Amino acid sequence: MAESTGVKSKIESLREWVVENKLRTVGGLWASGVIGSLAYNWSQPGKASVKIIHARLHAQALTLAALAGAAVVEYYEHKAGGKTSADRHAKFLPLDTSYSHKD
């Protein structure tokens, strides 16, 4: 039983990392999609330009799926009341919006 809680905590920590780093996750999936698709397409017969186009299309489809997944995660986080809107802002952005604009 202790082993299953260790796996669960690893999965939970991975889920938390993905929630905090959505754009890095999508970018990483895109890059791995391009590399994987290029590797697969390069082993097939055909023109190099067609192989590159197919790799881009596969990576684009994977990116759209990852963005949809990130949207679902964001929806369920918001619905569950996980974080307030102030918590969702990047830590380096100032939360004080009372700056005076001087000409």
N, C-alpha and C. Protein backbone atom coordinates (compact mmCIF):
# COMPACT_ATOMS: atom_id res chain seq x y z
N MET A 1 0.81 -1.19 0.00
CA MET A 1 0.00 0.00 0.00
C MET A 1 0.86 1.27 0.00
N ALA A 2 1.99 1.20 0.71
CA ALA A 2 2.89 2.36 0.76
C ALA A 2 3.45 2.66 -0.63
N GLU A 3 3.62 1.63 -1.43
CA GLU A 3 4.16 1.83 -2.77
C GLU A 3 3.17 2.59 -3.65
N SER A 4 1.88 2.32 -3.51
CA SER A 4 0.88 3.01 -4.32
C SER A 4 0.78 4.48 -3.93
N THR A 5 0.97 4.82 -2.64
CA THR A 5 0.94 6.23 -2.27
C THR A 5 2.16 6.96 -2.79
N GLY A 6 3.32 6.25 -2.90
CA GLY A 6 4.50 6.86 -3.48
C GLY A 6 4.30 7.18 -4.95
N VAL A 7 3.65 6.27 -5.66
CA VAL A 7 3.34 6.50 -7.07
C VAL A 7 2.33 7.62 -7.20
N LYS A 8 1.35 7.62 -6.32
CA LYS A 8 0.33 8.67 -6.38
C LYS A 8 0.94 10.04 -6.12
N SER A 9 1.86 10.13 -5.18
CA SER A 9 2.48 11.42 -4.91
C SER A 9 3.35 11.87 -6.09
N LYS A 10 3.99 10.92 -6.79
CA LYS A 10 4.77 11.29 -7.97
C LYS A 10 3.85 11.79 -9.07
N ILE A 11 2.73 11.11 -9.26
CA ILE A 11 1.77 11.54 -10.27
C ILE A 11 1.17 12.89 -9.89
N GLU A 12 0.87 13.06 -8.62
CA GLU A 12 0.32 14.34 -8.16
C GLU A 12 1.34 15.46 -8.33
N SER A 13 2.61 15.20 -8.03
CA SER A 13 3.62 16.24 -8.21
C SER A 13 3.82 16.56 -9.69
N LEU A 14 3.72 15.55 -10.56
CA LEU A 14 3.81 15.80 -12.00
C LEU A 14 2.62 16.63 -12.47
N ARG A 15 1.43 16.32 -11.97
CA ARG A 15 0.23 17.09 -12.33
C ARG A 15 0.37 18.55 -11.88
N GLU A 16 0.89 18.76 -10.67
CA GLU A 16 1.08 20.12 -10.18
C GLU A 16 2.09 20.88 -11.03
N TRP A 17 3.17 20.19 -11.45
CA TRP A 17 4.16 20.85 -12.31
C TRP A 17 3.53 21.25 -13.63
N VAL A 18 2.72 20.36 -14.21
CA VAL A 18 2.07 20.66 -15.49
C VAL A 18 1.12 21.83 -15.33
N VAL A 19 0.39 21.89 -14.22
CA VAL A 19 -0.54 23.00 -13.98
C VAL A 19 0.23 24.31 -13.88
N GLU A 20 1.38 24.30 -13.22
CA GLU A 20 2.16 25.52 -13.05
C GLU A 20 2.93 25.91 -14.32
N ASN A 21 3.23 24.95 -15.20
CA ASN A 21 4.06 25.20 -16.38
C ASN A 21 3.36 24.73 -17.65
N LYS A 22 2.17 25.25 -17.89
CA LYS A 22 1.37 24.80 -19.04
C LYS A 22 2.07 25.08 -20.36
N LEU A 23 2.61 26.28 -20.51
CA LEU A 23 3.23 26.64 -21.79
C LEU A 23 4.52 25.86 -22.03
N ARG A 24 5.28 25.60 -20.99
CA ARG A 24 6.48 24.77 -21.15
C ARG A 24 6.09 23.35 -21.55
N THR A 25 5.01 22.86 -20.97
CA THR A 25 4.54 21.51 -21.30
C THR A 25 4.13 21.44 -22.77
N VAL A 26 3.36 22.42 -23.22
CA VAL A 26 2.91 22.44 -24.62
C VAL A 26 4.11 22.59 -25.55
N GLY A 27 5.05 23.46 -25.21
CA GLY A 27 6.25 23.63 -26.04
C GLY A 27 7.10 22.37 -26.09
N GLY A 28 7.23 21.71 -24.96
CA GLY A 28 7.98 20.46 -24.93
C GLY A 28 7.31 19.37 -25.75
N LEU A 29 5.98 19.30 -25.66
CA LEU A 29 5.25 18.33 -26.48
C LEU A 29 5.40 18.63 -27.96
N TRP A 30 5.37 19.92 -28.31
CA TRP A 30 5.54 20.29 -29.72
C TRP A 30 6.92 19.88 -30.22
N ALA A 31 7.96 20.21 -29.44
CA ALA A 31 9.32 19.88 -29.86
C ALA A 31 9.51 18.37 -29.97
N SER A 32 9.01 17.63 -28.99
CA SER A 32 9.15 16.18 -29.07
C SER A 32 8.32 15.61 -30.21
N GLY A 33 7.20 16.24 -30.53
CA GLY A 33 6.39 15.80 -31.66
C GLY A 33 7.10 16.01 -32.98
N VAL A 34 7.77 17.15 -33.13
CA VAL A 34 8.52 17.41 -34.36
C VAL A 34 9.67 16.42 -34.49
N ILE A 35 10.42 16.23 -33.41
CA ILE A 35 11.58 15.33 -33.46
C ILE A 35 11.14 13.89 -33.72
N GLY A 36 10.12 13.45 -33.02
CA GLY A 36 9.63 12.08 -33.20
C GLY A 36 9.07 11.85 -34.59
N SER A 37 8.32 12.81 -35.08
CA SER A 37 7.73 12.67 -36.41
C SER A 37 8.81 12.72 -37.50
N LEU A 38 9.80 13.60 -37.32
CA LEU A 38 10.91 13.64 -38.28
C LEU A 38 11.66 12.31 -38.29
N ALA A 39 11.89 11.77 -37.10
CA ALA A 39 12.60 10.49 -37.02
C ALA A 39 11.80 9.39 -37.71
N TYR A 40 10.50 9.36 -37.51
CA TYR A 40 9.68 8.35 -38.16
C TYR A 40 9.62 8.57 -39.66
N ASN A 41 9.34 9.79 -40.08
CA ASN A 41 9.20 10.09 -41.51
C ASN A 41 10.51 9.89 -42.27
N TRP A 42 11.64 10.14 -41.60
CA TRP A 42 12.92 9.99 -42.29
C TRP A 42 13.20 8.54 -42.63
N SER A 43 12.60 7.61 -41.90
CA SER A 43 12.81 6.19 -42.20
C SER A 43 11.91 5.71 -43.34
N GLN A 44 10.97 6.52 -43.76
CA GLN A 44 10.06 6.17 -44.84
C GLN A 44 10.59 6.72 -46.17
N PRO A 45 10.25 6.07 -47.27
CA PRO A 45 10.69 6.60 -48.58
C PRO A 45 9.90 7.86 -48.94
N GLY A 46 10.54 8.76 -49.65
CA GLY A 46 9.87 9.97 -50.11
C GLY A 46 10.80 11.16 -50.11
N LYS A 47 10.27 12.31 -50.55
CA LYS A 47 11.06 13.53 -50.62
C LYS A 47 11.25 14.12 -49.23
N ALA A 48 12.37 14.81 -49.05
CA ALA A 48 12.67 15.43 -47.76
C ALA A 48 11.66 16.53 -47.42
N SER A 49 11.25 17.31 -48.43
CA SER A 49 10.30 18.40 -48.16
C SER A 49 8.96 17.86 -47.67
N VAL A 50 8.52 16.75 -48.21
CA VAL A 50 7.25 16.14 -47.78
C VAL A 50 7.39 15.61 -46.35
N LYS A 51 8.56 15.05 -46.04
CA LYS A 51 8.79 14.53 -44.70
C LYS A 51 8.74 15.65 -43.67
N ILE A 52 9.33 16.80 -44.00
CA ILE A 52 9.33 17.94 -43.09
C ILE A 52 7.92 18.48 -42.91
N ILE A 53 7.16 18.55 -43.99
CA ILE A 53 5.78 19.03 -43.90
C ILE A 53 4.94 18.10 -43.05
N HIS A 54 5.10 16.80 -43.22
CA HIS A 54 4.35 15.84 -42.41
C HIS A 54 4.73 15.94 -40.94
N ALA A 55 6.01 16.12 -40.66
CA ALA A 55 6.45 16.26 -39.28
C ALA A 55 5.82 17.50 -38.64
N ARG A 56 5.75 18.60 -39.38
CA ARG A 56 5.14 19.82 -38.85
C ARG A 56 3.66 19.62 -38.60
N LEU A 57 2.98 18.93 -39.52
CA LEU A 57 1.56 18.69 -39.34
C LEU A 57 1.28 17.80 -38.13
N HIS A 58 2.10 16.77 -37.94
CA HIS A 58 1.92 15.90 -36.77
C HIS A 58 2.16 16.67 -35.48
N ALA A 59 3.21 17.49 -35.47
CA ALA A 59 3.51 18.27 -34.27
C ALA A 59 2.41 19.31 -34.01
N GLN A 60 1.85 19.87 -35.06
CA GLN A 60 0.77 20.84 -34.90
C GLN A 60 -0.46 20.17 -34.30
N ALA A 61 -0.79 18.99 -34.75
CA ALA A 61 -1.93 18.27 -34.19
C ALA A 61 -1.69 17.93 -32.72
N LEU A 62 -0.47 17.52 -32.38
CA LEU A 62 -0.13 17.22 -31.00
C LEU A 62 -0.22 18.47 -30.13
N THR A 63 0.21 19.61 -30.68
CA THR A 63 0.13 20.87 -29.95
C THR A 63 -1.31 21.27 -29.69
N LEU A 64 -2.16 21.12 -30.68
CA LEU A 64 -3.58 21.44 -30.47
C LEU A 64 -4.19 20.55 -29.40
N ALA A 65 -3.82 19.28 -29.40
CA ALA A 65 -4.32 18.37 -28.37
C ALA A 65 -3.79 18.78 -27.00
N ALA A 66 -2.53 19.19 -26.92
CA ALA A 66 -1.97 19.62 -25.64
C ALA A 66 -2.62 20.91 -25.16
N LEU A 67 -2.90 21.85 -26.06
CA LEU A 67 -3.59 23.09 -25.68
C LEU A 67 -5.00 22.80 -25.19
N ALA A 68 -5.67 21.86 -25.84
CA ALA A 68 -7.01 21.48 -25.39
C ALA A 68 -6.93 20.84 -24.00
N GLY A 69 -5.93 20.01 -23.79
CA GLY A 69 -5.74 19.41 -22.48
C GLY A 69 -5.44 20.46 -21.42
N ALA A 70 -4.61 21.45 -21.75
CA ALA A 70 -4.31 22.53 -20.81
C ALA A 70 -5.56 23.35 -20.49
N ALA A 71 -6.42 23.54 -21.49
CA ALA A 71 -7.67 24.26 -21.25
C ALA A 71 -8.58 23.48 -20.32
N VAL A 72 -8.63 22.17 -20.49
CA VAL A 72 -9.45 21.33 -19.61
C VAL A 72 -8.92 21.38 -18.19
N VAL A 73 -7.58 21.30 -18.03
CA VAL A 73 -6.98 21.38 -16.70
C VAL A 73 -7.30 22.72 -16.06
N GLU A 74 -7.17 23.79 -16.82
CA GLU A 74 -7.45 25.13 -16.30
C GLU A 74 -8.92 25.26 -15.91
N TYR A 75 -9.81 24.70 -16.70
CA TYR A 75 -11.25 24.75 -16.40
C TYR A 75 -11.55 24.04 -15.08
N TYR A 76 -11.01 22.83 -14.92
CA TYR A 76 -11.29 22.08 -13.71
C TYR A 76 -10.61 22.68 -12.49
N GLU A 77 -9.43 23.30 -12.67
CA GLU A 77 -8.78 24.01 -11.56
C GLU A 77 -9.64 25.18 -11.13
N HIS A 78 -10.16 25.92 -12.10
CA HIS A 78 -10.99 27.09 -11.78
C HIS A 78 -12.31 26.64 -11.15
N LYS A 79 -12.90 25.57 -11.67
CA LYS A 79 -14.17 25.08 -11.16
C LYS A 79 -14.02 24.55 -9.73
N ALA A 80 -12.89 23.91 -9.46
CA ALA A 80 -12.65 23.36 -8.13
C ALA A 80 -12.26 24.45 -7.13
N GLY A 81 -11.99 25.64 -7.63
CA GLY A 81 -11.61 26.73 -6.74
C GLY A 81 -10.20 26.59 -6.23
N GLY A 82 -9.34 26.01 -7.05
CA GLY A 82 -7.97 25.75 -6.63
C GLY A 82 -7.19 27.00 -6.32
N LYS A 83 -7.18 27.96 -7.19
CA LYS A 83 -6.41 29.17 -6.99
C LYS A 83 -7.28 30.39 -7.25
N THR A 84 -6.96 31.48 -6.58
CA THR A 84 -7.65 32.73 -6.85
C THR A 84 -7.03 33.36 -8.09
N SER A 85 -7.68 34.38 -8.62
CA SER A 85 -7.15 35.01 -9.82
C SER A 85 -5.80 35.67 -9.55
N ALA A 86 -5.57 36.15 -8.34
CA ALA A 86 -4.27 36.76 -8.02
C ALA A 86 -3.18 35.69 -7.97
N ASP A 87 -3.51 34.49 -7.56
CA ASP A 87 -2.52 33.42 -7.50
C ASP A 87 -2.13 32.92 -8.88
N ARG A 88 -2.99 33.10 -9.86
CA ARG A 88 -2.70 32.58 -11.20
C ARG A 88 -1.72 33.46 -11.96
N HIS A 89 -1.53 34.71 -11.51
CA HIS A 89 -0.59 35.59 -12.20
C HIS A 89 0.83 35.11 -11.93
N ALA A 90 1.68 35.39 -12.88
CA ALA A 90 3.08 35.02 -12.70
C ALA A 90 3.65 35.76 -11.49
N LYS A 91 4.58 35.13 -10.81
CA LYS A 91 5.12 35.71 -9.59
C LYS A 91 5.91 36.98 -9.85
N PHE A 92 6.38 37.18 -11.07
CA PHE A 92 7.19 38.35 -11.35
C PHE A 92 6.36 39.54 -11.79
N LEU A 93 5.05 39.37 -11.99
CA LEU A 93 4.19 40.48 -12.37
C LEU A 93 3.71 41.21 -11.13
N PRO A 94 3.75 42.53 -11.14
CA PRO A 94 3.25 43.27 -9.98
C PRO A 94 1.73 43.18 -9.91
N LEU A 95 1.22 42.96 -8.73
CA LEU A 95 -0.23 42.87 -8.55
C LEU A 95 -0.86 44.23 -8.28
N ASP A 96 -0.04 45.22 -7.94
CA ASP A 96 -0.55 46.56 -7.67
C ASP A 96 -0.80 47.26 -9.00
N THR A 97 -2.05 47.57 -9.29
CA THR A 97 -2.41 48.21 -10.56
C THR A 97 -2.68 49.70 -10.39
N SER A 98 -2.25 50.27 -9.27
CA SER A 98 -2.53 51.69 -9.02
C SER A 98 -1.38 52.58 -9.48
N TYR A 99 -0.72 52.21 -10.53
CA TYR A 99 0.35 53.03 -11.07
C TYR A 99 -0.25 54.28 -11.69
N SER A 100 0.40 55.39 -11.49
CA SER A 100 -0.07 56.63 -12.11
C SER A 100 0.66 56.82 -13.42
N HIS A 101 -0.08 57.16 -14.44
CA HIS A 101 0.49 57.36 -15.77
C HIS A 101 0.89 58.81 -15.92
N LYS A 102 2.18 59.08 -16.16
CA LYS A 102 2.66 60.43 -16.33
C LYS A 102 3.06 60.65 -17.78
N ASP A 103 2.68 61.78 -18.32
CA ASP A 103 3.01 62.10 -19.72
C ASP A 103 4.33 62.78 -19.83
